[in-house]
mmCIF file of C-alpha atoms in Angstrom:
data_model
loop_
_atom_site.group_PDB
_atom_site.id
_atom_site.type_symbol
_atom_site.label_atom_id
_atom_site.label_comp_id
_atom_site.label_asym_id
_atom_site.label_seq_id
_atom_site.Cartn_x
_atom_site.Cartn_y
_atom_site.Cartn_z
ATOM 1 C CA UNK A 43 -51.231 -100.696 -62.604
ATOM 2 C CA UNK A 44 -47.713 -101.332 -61.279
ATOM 3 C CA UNK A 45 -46.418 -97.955 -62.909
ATOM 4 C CA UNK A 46 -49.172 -96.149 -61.402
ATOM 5 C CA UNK A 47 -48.710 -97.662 -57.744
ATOM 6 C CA UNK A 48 -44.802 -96.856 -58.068
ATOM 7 C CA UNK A 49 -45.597 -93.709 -58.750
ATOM 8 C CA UNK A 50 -48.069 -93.007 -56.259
ATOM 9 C CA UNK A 51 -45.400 -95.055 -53.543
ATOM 10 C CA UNK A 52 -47.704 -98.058 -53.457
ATOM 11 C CA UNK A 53 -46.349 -101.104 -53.713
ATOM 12 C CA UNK A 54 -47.853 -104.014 -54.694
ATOM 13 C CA UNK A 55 -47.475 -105.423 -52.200
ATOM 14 C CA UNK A 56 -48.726 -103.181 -50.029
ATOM 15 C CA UNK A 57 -52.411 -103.123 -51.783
ATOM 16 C CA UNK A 58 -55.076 -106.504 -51.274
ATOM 17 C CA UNK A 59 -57.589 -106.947 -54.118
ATOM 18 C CA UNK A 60 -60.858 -107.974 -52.667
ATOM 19 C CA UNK A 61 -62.700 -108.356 -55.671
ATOM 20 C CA UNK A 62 -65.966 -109.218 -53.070
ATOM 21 C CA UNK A 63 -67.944 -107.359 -49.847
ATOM 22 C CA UNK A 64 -65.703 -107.564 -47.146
ATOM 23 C CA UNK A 65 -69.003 -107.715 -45.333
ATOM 24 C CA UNK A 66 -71.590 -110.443 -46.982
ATOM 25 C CA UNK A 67 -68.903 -111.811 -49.514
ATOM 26 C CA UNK A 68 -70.896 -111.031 -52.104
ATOM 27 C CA UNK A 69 -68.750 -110.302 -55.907
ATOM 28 C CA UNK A 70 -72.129 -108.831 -57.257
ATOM 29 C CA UNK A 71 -71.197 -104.933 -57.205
ATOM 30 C CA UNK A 72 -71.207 -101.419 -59.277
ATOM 31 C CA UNK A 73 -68.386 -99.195 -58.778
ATOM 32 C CA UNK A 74 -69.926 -96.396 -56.755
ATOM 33 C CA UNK A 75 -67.142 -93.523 -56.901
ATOM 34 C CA UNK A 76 -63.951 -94.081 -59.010
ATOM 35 C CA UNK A 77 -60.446 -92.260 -58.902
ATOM 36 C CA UNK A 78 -60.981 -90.736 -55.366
ATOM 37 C CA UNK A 79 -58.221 -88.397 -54.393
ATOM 38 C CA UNK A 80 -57.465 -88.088 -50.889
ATOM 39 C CA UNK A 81 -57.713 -83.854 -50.223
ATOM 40 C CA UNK A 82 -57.247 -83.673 -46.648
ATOM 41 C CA UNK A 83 -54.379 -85.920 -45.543
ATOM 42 C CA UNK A 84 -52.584 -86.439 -49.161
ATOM 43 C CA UNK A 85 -52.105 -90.336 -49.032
ATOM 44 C CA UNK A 86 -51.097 -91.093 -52.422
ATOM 45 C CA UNK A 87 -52.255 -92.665 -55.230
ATOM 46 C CA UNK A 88 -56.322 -92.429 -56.880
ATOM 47 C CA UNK A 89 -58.656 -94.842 -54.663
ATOM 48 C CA UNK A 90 -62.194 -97.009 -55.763
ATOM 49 C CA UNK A 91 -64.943 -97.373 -53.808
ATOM 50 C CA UNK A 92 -67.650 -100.149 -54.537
ATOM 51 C CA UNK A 93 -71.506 -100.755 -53.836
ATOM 52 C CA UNK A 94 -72.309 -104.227 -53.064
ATOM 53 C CA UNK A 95 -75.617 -105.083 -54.770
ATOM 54 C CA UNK A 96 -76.410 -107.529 -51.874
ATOM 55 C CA UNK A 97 -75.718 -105.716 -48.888
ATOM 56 C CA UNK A 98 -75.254 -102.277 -49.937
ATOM 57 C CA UNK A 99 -72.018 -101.306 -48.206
ATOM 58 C CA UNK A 100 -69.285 -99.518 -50.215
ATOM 59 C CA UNK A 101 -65.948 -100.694 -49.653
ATOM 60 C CA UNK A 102 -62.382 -99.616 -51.024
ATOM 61 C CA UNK A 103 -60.674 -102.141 -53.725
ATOM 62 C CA UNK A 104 -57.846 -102.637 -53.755
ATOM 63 C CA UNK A 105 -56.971 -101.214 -50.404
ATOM 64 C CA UNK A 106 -53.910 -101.017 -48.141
ATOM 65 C CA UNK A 107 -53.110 -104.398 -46.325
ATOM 66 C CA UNK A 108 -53.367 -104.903 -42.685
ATOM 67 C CA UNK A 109 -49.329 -104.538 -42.480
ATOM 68 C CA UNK A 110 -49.431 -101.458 -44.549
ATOM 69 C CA UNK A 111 -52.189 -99.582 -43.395
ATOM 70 C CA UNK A 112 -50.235 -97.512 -40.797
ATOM 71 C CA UNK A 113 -49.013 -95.408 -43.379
ATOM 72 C CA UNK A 114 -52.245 -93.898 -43.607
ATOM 73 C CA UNK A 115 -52.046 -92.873 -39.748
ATOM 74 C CA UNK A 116 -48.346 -91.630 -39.565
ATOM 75 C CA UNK A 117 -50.048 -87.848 -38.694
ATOM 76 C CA UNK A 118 -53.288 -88.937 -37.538
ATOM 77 C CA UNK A 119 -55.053 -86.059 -35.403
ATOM 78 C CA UNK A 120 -55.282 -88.542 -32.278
ATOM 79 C CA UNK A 121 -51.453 -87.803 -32.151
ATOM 80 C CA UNK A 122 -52.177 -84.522 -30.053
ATOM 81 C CA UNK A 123 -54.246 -83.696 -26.956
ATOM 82 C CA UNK A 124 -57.114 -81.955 -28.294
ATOM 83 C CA UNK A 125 -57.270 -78.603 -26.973
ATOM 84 C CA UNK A 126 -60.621 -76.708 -26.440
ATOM 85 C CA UNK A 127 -60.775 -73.338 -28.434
ATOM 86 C CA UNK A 128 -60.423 -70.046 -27.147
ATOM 87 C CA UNK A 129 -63.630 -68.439 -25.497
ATOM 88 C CA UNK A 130 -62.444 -64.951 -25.855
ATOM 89 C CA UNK A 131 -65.813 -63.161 -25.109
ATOM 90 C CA UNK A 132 -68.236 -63.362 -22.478
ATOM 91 C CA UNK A 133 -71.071 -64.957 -25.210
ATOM 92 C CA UNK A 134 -68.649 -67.651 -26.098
ATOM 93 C CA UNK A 135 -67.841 -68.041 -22.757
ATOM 94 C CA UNK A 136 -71.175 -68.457 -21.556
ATOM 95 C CA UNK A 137 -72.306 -70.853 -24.075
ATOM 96 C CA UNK A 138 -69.143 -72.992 -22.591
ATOM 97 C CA UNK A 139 -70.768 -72.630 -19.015
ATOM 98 C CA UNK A 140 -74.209 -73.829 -20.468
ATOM 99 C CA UNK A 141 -72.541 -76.806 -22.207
ATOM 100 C CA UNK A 142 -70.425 -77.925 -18.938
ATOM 101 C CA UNK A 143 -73.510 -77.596 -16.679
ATOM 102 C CA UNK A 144 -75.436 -79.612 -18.834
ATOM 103 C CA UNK A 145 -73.029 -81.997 -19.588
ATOM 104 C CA UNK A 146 -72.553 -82.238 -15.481
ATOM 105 C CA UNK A 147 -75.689 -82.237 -14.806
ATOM 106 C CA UNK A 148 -76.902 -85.102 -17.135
ATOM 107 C CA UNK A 149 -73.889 -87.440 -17.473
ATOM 108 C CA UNK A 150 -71.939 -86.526 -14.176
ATOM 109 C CA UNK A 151 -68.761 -85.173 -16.092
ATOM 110 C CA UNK A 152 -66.420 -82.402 -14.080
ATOM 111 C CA UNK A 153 -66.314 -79.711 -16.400
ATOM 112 C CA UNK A 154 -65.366 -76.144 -15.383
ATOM 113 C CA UNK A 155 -66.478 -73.410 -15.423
ATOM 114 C CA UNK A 156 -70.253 -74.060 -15.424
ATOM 115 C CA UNK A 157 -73.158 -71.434 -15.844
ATOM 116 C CA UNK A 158 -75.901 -72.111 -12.856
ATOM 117 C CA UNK A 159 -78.819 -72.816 -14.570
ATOM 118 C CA UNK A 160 -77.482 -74.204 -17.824
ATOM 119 C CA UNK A 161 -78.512 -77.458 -18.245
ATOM 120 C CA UNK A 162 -82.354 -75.826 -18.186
ATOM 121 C CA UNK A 163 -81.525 -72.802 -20.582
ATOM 122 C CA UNK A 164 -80.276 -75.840 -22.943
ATOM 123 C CA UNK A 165 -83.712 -77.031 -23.090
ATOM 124 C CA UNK A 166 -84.903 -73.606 -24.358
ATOM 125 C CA UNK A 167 -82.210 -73.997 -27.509
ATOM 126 C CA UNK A 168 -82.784 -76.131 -30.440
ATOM 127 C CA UNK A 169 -82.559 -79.332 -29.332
ATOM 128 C CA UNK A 170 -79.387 -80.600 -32.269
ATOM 129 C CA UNK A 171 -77.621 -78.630 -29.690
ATOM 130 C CA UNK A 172 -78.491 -80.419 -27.368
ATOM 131 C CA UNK A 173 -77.906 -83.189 -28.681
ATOM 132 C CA UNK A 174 -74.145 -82.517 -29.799
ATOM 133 C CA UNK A 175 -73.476 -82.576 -26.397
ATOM 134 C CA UNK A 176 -75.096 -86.026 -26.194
ATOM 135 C CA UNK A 177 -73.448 -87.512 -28.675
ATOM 136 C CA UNK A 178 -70.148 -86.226 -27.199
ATOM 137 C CA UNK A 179 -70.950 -88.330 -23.968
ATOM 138 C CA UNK A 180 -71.731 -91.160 -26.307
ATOM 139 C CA UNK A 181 -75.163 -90.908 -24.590
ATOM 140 C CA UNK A 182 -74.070 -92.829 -21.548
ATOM 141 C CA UNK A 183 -76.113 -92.292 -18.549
ATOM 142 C CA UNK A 184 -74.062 -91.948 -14.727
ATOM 143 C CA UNK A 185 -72.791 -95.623 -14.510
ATOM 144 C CA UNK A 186 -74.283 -97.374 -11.638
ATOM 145 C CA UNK A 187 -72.538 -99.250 -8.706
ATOM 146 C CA UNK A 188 -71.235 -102.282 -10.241
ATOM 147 C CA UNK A 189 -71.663 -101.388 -13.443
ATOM 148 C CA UNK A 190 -69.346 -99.246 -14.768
ATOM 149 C CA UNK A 191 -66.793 -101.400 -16.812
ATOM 150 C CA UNK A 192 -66.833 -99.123 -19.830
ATOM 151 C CA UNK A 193 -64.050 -100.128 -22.948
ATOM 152 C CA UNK A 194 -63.873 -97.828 -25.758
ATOM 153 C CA UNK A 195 -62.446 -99.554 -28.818
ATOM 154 C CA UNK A 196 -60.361 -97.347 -31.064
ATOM 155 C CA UNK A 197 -59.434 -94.652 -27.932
ATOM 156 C CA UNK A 198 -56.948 -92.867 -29.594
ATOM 157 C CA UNK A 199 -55.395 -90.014 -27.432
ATOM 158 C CA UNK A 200 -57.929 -90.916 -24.768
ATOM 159 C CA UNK A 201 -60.146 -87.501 -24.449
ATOM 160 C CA UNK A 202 -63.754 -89.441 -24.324
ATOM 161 C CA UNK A 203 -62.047 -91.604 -21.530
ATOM 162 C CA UNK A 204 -60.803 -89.005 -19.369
ATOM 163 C CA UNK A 205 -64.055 -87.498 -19.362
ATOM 164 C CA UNK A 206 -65.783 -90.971 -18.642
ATOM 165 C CA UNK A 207 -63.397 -91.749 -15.892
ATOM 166 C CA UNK A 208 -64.130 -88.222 -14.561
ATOM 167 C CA UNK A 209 -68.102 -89.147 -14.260
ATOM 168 C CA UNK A 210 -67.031 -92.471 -12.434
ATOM 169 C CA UNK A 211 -66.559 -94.925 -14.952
ATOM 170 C CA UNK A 212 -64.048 -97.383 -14.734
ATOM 171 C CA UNK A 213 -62.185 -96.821 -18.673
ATOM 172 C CA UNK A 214 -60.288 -98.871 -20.304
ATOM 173 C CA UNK A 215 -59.069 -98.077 -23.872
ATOM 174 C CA UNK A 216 -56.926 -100.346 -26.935
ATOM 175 C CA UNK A 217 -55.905 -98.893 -29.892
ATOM 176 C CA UNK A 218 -53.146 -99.444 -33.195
ATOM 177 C CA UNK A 219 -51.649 -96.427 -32.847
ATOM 178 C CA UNK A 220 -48.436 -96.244 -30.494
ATOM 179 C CA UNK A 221 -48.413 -92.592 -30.685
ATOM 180 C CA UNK A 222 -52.051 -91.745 -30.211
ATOM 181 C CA UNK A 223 -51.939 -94.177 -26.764
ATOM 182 C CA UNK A 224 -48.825 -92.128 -25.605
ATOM 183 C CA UNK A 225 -50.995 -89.414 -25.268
ATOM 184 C CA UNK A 226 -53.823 -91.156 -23.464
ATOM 185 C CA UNK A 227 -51.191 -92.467 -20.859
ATOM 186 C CA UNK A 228 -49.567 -89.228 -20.228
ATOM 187 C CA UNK A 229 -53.239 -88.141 -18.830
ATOM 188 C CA UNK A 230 -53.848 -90.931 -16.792
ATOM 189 C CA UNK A 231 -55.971 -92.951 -19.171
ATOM 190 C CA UNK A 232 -55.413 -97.282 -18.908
ATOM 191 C CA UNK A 233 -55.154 -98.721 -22.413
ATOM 192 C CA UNK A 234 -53.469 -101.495 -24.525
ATOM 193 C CA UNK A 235 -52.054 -101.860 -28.046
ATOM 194 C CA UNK A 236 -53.071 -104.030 -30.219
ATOM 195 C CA UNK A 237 -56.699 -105.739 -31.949
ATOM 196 C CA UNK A 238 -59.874 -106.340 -29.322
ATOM 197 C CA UNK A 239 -59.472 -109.639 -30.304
ATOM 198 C CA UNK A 240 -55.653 -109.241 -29.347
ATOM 199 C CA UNK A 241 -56.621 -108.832 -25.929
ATOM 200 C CA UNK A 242 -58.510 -111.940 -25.259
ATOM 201 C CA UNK A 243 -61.322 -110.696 -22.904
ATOM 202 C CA UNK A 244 -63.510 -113.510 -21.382
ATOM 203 C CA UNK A 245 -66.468 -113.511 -22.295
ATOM 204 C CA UNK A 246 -69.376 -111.012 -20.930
ATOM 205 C CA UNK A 247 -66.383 -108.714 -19.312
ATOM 206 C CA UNK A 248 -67.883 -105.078 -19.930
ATOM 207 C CA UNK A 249 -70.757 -103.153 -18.763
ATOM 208 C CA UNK A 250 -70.434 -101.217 -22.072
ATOM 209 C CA UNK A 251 -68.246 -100.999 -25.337
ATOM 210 C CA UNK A 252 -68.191 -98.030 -27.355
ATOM 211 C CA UNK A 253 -66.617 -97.213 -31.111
ATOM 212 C CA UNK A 254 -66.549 -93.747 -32.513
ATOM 213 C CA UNK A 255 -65.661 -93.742 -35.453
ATOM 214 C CA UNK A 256 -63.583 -97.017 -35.668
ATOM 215 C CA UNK A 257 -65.771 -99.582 -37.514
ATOM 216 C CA UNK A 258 -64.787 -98.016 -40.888
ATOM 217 C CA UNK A 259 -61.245 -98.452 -40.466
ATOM 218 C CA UNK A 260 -61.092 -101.916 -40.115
ATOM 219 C CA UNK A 261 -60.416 -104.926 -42.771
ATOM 220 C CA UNK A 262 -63.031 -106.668 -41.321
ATOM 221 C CA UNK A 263 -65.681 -105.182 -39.543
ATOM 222 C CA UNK A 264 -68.324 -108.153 -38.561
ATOM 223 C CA UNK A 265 -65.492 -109.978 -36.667
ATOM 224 C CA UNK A 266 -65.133 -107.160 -34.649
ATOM 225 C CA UNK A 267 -68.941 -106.642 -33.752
ATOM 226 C CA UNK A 268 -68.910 -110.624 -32.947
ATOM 227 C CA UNK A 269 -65.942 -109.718 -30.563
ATOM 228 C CA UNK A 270 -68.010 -106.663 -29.010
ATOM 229 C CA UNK A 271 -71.225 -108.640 -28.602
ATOM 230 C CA UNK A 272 -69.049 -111.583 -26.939
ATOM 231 C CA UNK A 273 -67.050 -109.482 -24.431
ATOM 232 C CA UNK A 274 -70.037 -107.681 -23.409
ATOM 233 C CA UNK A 275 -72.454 -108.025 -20.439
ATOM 234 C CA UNK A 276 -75.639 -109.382 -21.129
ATOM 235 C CA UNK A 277 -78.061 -106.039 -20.797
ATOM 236 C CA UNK A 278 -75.158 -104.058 -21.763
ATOM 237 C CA UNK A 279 -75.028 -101.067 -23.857
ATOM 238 C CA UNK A 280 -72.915 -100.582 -27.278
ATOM 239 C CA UNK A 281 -72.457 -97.354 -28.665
ATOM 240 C CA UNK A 282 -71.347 -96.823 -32.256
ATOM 241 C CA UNK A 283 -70.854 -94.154 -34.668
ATOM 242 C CA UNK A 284 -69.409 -94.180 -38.275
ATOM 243 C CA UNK A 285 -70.447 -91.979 -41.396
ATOM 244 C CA UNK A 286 -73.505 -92.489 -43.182
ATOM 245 C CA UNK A 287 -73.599 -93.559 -46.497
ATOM 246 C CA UNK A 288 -77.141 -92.236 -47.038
ATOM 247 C CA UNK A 289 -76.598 -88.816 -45.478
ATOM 248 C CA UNK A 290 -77.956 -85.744 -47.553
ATOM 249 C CA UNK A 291 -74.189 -84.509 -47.672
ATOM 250 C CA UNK A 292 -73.190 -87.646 -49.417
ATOM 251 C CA UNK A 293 -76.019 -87.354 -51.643
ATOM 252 C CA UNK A 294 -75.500 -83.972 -52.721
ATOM 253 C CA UNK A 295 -71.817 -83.877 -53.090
ATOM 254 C CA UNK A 296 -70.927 -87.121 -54.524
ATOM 255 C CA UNK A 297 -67.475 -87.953 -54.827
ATOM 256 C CA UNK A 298 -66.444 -84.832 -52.974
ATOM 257 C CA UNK A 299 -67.985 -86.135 -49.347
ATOM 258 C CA UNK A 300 -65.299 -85.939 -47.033
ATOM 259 C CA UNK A 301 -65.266 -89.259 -45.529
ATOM 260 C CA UNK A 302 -64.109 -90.395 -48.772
ATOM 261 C CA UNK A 303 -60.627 -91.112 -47.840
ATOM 262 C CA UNK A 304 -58.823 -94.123 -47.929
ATOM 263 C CA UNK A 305 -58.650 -95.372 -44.667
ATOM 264 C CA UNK A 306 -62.148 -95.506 -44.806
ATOM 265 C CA UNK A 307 -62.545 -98.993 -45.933
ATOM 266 C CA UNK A 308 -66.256 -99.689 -44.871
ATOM 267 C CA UNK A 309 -68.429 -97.075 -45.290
ATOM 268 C CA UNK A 310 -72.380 -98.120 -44.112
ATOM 269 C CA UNK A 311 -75.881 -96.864 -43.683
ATOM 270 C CA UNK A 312 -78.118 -96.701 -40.273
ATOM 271 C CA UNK A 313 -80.364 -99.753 -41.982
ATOM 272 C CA UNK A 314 -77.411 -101.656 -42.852
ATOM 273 C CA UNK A 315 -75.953 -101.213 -39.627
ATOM 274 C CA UNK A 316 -78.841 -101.630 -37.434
ATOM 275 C CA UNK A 317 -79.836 -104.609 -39.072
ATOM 276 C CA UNK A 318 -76.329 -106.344 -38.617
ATOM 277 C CA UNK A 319 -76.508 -105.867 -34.549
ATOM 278 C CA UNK A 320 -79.712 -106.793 -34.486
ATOM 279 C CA UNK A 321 -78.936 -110.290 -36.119
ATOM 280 C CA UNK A 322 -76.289 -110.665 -33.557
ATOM 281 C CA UNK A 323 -79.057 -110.237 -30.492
ATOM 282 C CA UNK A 324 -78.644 -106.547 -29.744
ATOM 283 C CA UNK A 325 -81.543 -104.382 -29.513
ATOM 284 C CA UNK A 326 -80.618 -101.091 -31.580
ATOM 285 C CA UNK A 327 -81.784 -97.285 -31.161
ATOM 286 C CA UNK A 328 -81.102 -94.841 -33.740
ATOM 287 C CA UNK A 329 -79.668 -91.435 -32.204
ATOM 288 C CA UNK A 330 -79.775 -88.362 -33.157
ATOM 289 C CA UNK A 331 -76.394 -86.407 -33.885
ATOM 290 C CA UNK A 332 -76.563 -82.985 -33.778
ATOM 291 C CA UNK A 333 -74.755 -79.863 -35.230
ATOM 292 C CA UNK A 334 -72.286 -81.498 -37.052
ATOM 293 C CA UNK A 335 -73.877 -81.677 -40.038
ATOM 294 C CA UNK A 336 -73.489 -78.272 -40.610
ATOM 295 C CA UNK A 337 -69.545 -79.380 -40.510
ATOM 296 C CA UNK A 338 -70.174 -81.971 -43.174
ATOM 297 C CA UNK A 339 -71.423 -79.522 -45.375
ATOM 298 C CA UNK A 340 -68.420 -77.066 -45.096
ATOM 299 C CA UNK A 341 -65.970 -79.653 -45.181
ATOM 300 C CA UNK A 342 -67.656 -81.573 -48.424
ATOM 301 C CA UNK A 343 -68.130 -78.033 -49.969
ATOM 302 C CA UNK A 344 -64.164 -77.360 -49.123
ATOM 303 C CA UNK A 345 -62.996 -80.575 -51.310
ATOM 304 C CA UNK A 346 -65.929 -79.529 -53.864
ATOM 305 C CA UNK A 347 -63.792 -76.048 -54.013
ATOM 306 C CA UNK A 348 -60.705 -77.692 -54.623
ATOM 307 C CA UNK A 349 -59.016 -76.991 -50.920
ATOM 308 C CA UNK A 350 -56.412 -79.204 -49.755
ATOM 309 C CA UNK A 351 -55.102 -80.505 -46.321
ATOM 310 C CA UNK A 352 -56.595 -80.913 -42.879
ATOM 311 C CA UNK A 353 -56.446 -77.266 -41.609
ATOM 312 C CA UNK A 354 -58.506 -76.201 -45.007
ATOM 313 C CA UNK A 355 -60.714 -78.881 -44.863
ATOM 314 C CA UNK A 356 -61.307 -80.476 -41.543
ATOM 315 C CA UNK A 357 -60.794 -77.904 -38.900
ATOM 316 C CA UNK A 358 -61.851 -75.013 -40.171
ATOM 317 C CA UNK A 359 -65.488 -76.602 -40.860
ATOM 318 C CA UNK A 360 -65.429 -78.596 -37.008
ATOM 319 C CA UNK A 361 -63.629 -76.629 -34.722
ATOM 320 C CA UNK A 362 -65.564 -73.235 -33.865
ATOM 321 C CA UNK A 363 -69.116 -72.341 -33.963
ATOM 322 C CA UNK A 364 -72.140 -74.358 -35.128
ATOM 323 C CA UNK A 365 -74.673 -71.423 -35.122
ATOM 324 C CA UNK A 366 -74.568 -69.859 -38.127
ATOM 325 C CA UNK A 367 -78.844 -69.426 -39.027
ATOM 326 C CA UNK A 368 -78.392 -70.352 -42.824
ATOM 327 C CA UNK A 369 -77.662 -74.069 -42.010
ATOM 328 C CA UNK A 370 -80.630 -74.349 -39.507
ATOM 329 C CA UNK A 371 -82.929 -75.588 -42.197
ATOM 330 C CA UNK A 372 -80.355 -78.222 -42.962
ATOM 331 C CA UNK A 373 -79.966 -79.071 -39.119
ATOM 332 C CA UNK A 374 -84.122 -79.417 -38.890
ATOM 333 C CA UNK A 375 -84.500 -81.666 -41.665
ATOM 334 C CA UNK A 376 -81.744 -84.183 -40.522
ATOM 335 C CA UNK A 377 -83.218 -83.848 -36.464
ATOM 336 C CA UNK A 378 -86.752 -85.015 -38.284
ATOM 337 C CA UNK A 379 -85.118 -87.707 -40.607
ATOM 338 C CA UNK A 380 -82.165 -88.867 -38.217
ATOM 339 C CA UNK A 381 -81.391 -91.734 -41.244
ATOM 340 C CA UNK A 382 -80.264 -89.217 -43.188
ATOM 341 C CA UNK A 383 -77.648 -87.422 -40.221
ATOM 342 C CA UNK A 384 -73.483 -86.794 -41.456
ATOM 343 C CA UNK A 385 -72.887 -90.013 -38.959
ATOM 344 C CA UNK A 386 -74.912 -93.180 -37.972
ATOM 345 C CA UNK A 387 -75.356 -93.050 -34.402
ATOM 346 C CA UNK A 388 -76.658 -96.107 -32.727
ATOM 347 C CA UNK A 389 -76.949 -97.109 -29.067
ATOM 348 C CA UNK A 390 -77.643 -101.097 -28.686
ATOM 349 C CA UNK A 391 -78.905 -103.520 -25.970
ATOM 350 C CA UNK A 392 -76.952 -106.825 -25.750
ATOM 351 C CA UNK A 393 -79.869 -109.372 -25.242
#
């Protein structure tokens, strides 16, 4: 094991052995996938991911330690503004003005340009259209007056913020990653470095906490819903999304999924996670994702292909158009069975 870490530029060190659920403690477990290669970003070294036969979450062991795991984020995508892709025709172009009406229209954002008429015309589309664009707003209704003290764990380069703030939310973002928060400050957005629990929030602070896709990069994942349930309002909302173990793109390409990377340490199900929140006094509503299943699939059928690196993998399956007619029998099965979505989207009520 030490020759093989050295030679992968793991340290000892560097690696914790868990040898139990990081989430119900549990040592019963069945190794799930073994010798995972990371495809997209190249971290080194061959990675183990386990089912726990009590709770059924699969976890990475041995995984990077809390003082090593930056490694893994040295070129993480949050470390650019995220630019919106070129509408070079009048069709893409008006699809844009359909999306920023709607989007204006429903959640109060500032988008431009905007077709007249669009948020209606999205109504006459299939609805996991419509509901991309819901998920992108994290399905957060206008805020109301006095309630708009929104904190978004895990910010990154602050995009979802602006937006927010934009719509009249009062944002607030932390983050790990220096470099990623540089980017949110340099458009206005207010953030911190540093853990939730870092910052020391009294109790029943926020009108409403959201994490997109944060939860599975974390060592230990129930503190950090216990901090989100404590710094929350009571009546507040909490808005999560993560990948789902029990998607159909999981289930049909194995090992290859692409959230199998290794910072990825918690990986969970809707059920698993719904029932969590629910035992801390939340009140939890599945949501429905949208097109990006259809993304899952490319990207999943890229590593299955034996393609390599982020360009190859990740943005040429997300970044584009989702409205290609052979996946829309894949997009109607997961709008009818929303457990078995790419992500696990869930909106809560704090009791």
């Amino acid at each position: 094991m030490e020759d093989f870490m050295s030679e992968s530029s793991w340290q000892k060190h560097e690696l914790e052995y868990l040898g139990c659920c990081p989430v119900c403690s549990s040592s019963i477990r069945v190794l799930e996938h073994g010798g995972i290669e990371d495809r997209v970003s190249g971290i080194p070294g061959f990675w183990d991911y386990y089912r726990c036969d009590e709770c059924g979450v699969l976890y990475l062991d041995p995984r990077p330690t809390q003082e090593s795991v930056g490694r893994l984020y040295e070129n993480y995508f949050t470390h650019s503004a995220i630019e919106e892709r070129e509408r070079a025709n009048w069709l893409d172009k008006f699809a844009l003005g359909i999306r920023n009406d709607y989007l204006n229209w429903k959640y109060g954002y500032q988008y431009h340009p905007q077709q007249s008429g669009g948020s209606w015309l999205m109504y006459l589309l299939p609805p996991w259209l419509r509901h991309e664009w819901d998920h992108v707003a994290r399905h957060l209704p206008k805020p109301l007056p006095g309630k708009k003290r929104l904190l978004d764990v895990g910010c990154g380069n602050g995009d979802f913020l602006r937006a927010a703030c934009s719509a009249g939310w009062d944002g607030f973002g932390i983050d790990f990653d220096q470099k990623a928060l540089e980017i949110a400050s340099k458009c206005g957005v207010k953030t911190q470095l540093g853990s939730l629990e870092a910052q020391q929030f009294d109790s029943c602070t926020f009108d409403v906490i959201t994490l997109s896709n944060v939860i599975e990069h974390v060592h230990n994942p129930i503190q950090l819903l216990a901090e989100c349930a404590r710094v929350l309002k009571h009546g507040g909302a909490f808005w999560l999304t993560t990948p789902n173990t029990d998607s159909i793109i999981r289930q049909f390409f194995g090992h290859n999924w692409l959230y199998f990377i290794p910072d990825h340490l918690v990986l969970f199900s809707v059920a698993q996670l719904r029932n969590i929140l629910e035992s801390m006094g939340f009140y939890a509503i599945i949501e429905r994702r949208g097109v990006h299943v259809q993304s899952h699939w490319r990207a999943s059928l890229a590593i299955q292909q034996g393609k390599f690196g982020v360009q190859s993998i990740y943005l040429s399956s997300f970044v584009g158009r989702k409205n290609q007619l052979r996946f829309w029998p894949l997009e109607f099965f997961t709008f009818l069975t929303p457990s078995r979505q790419g992500d696990v989207v869930i909106r809560a009520i704090k009791h």
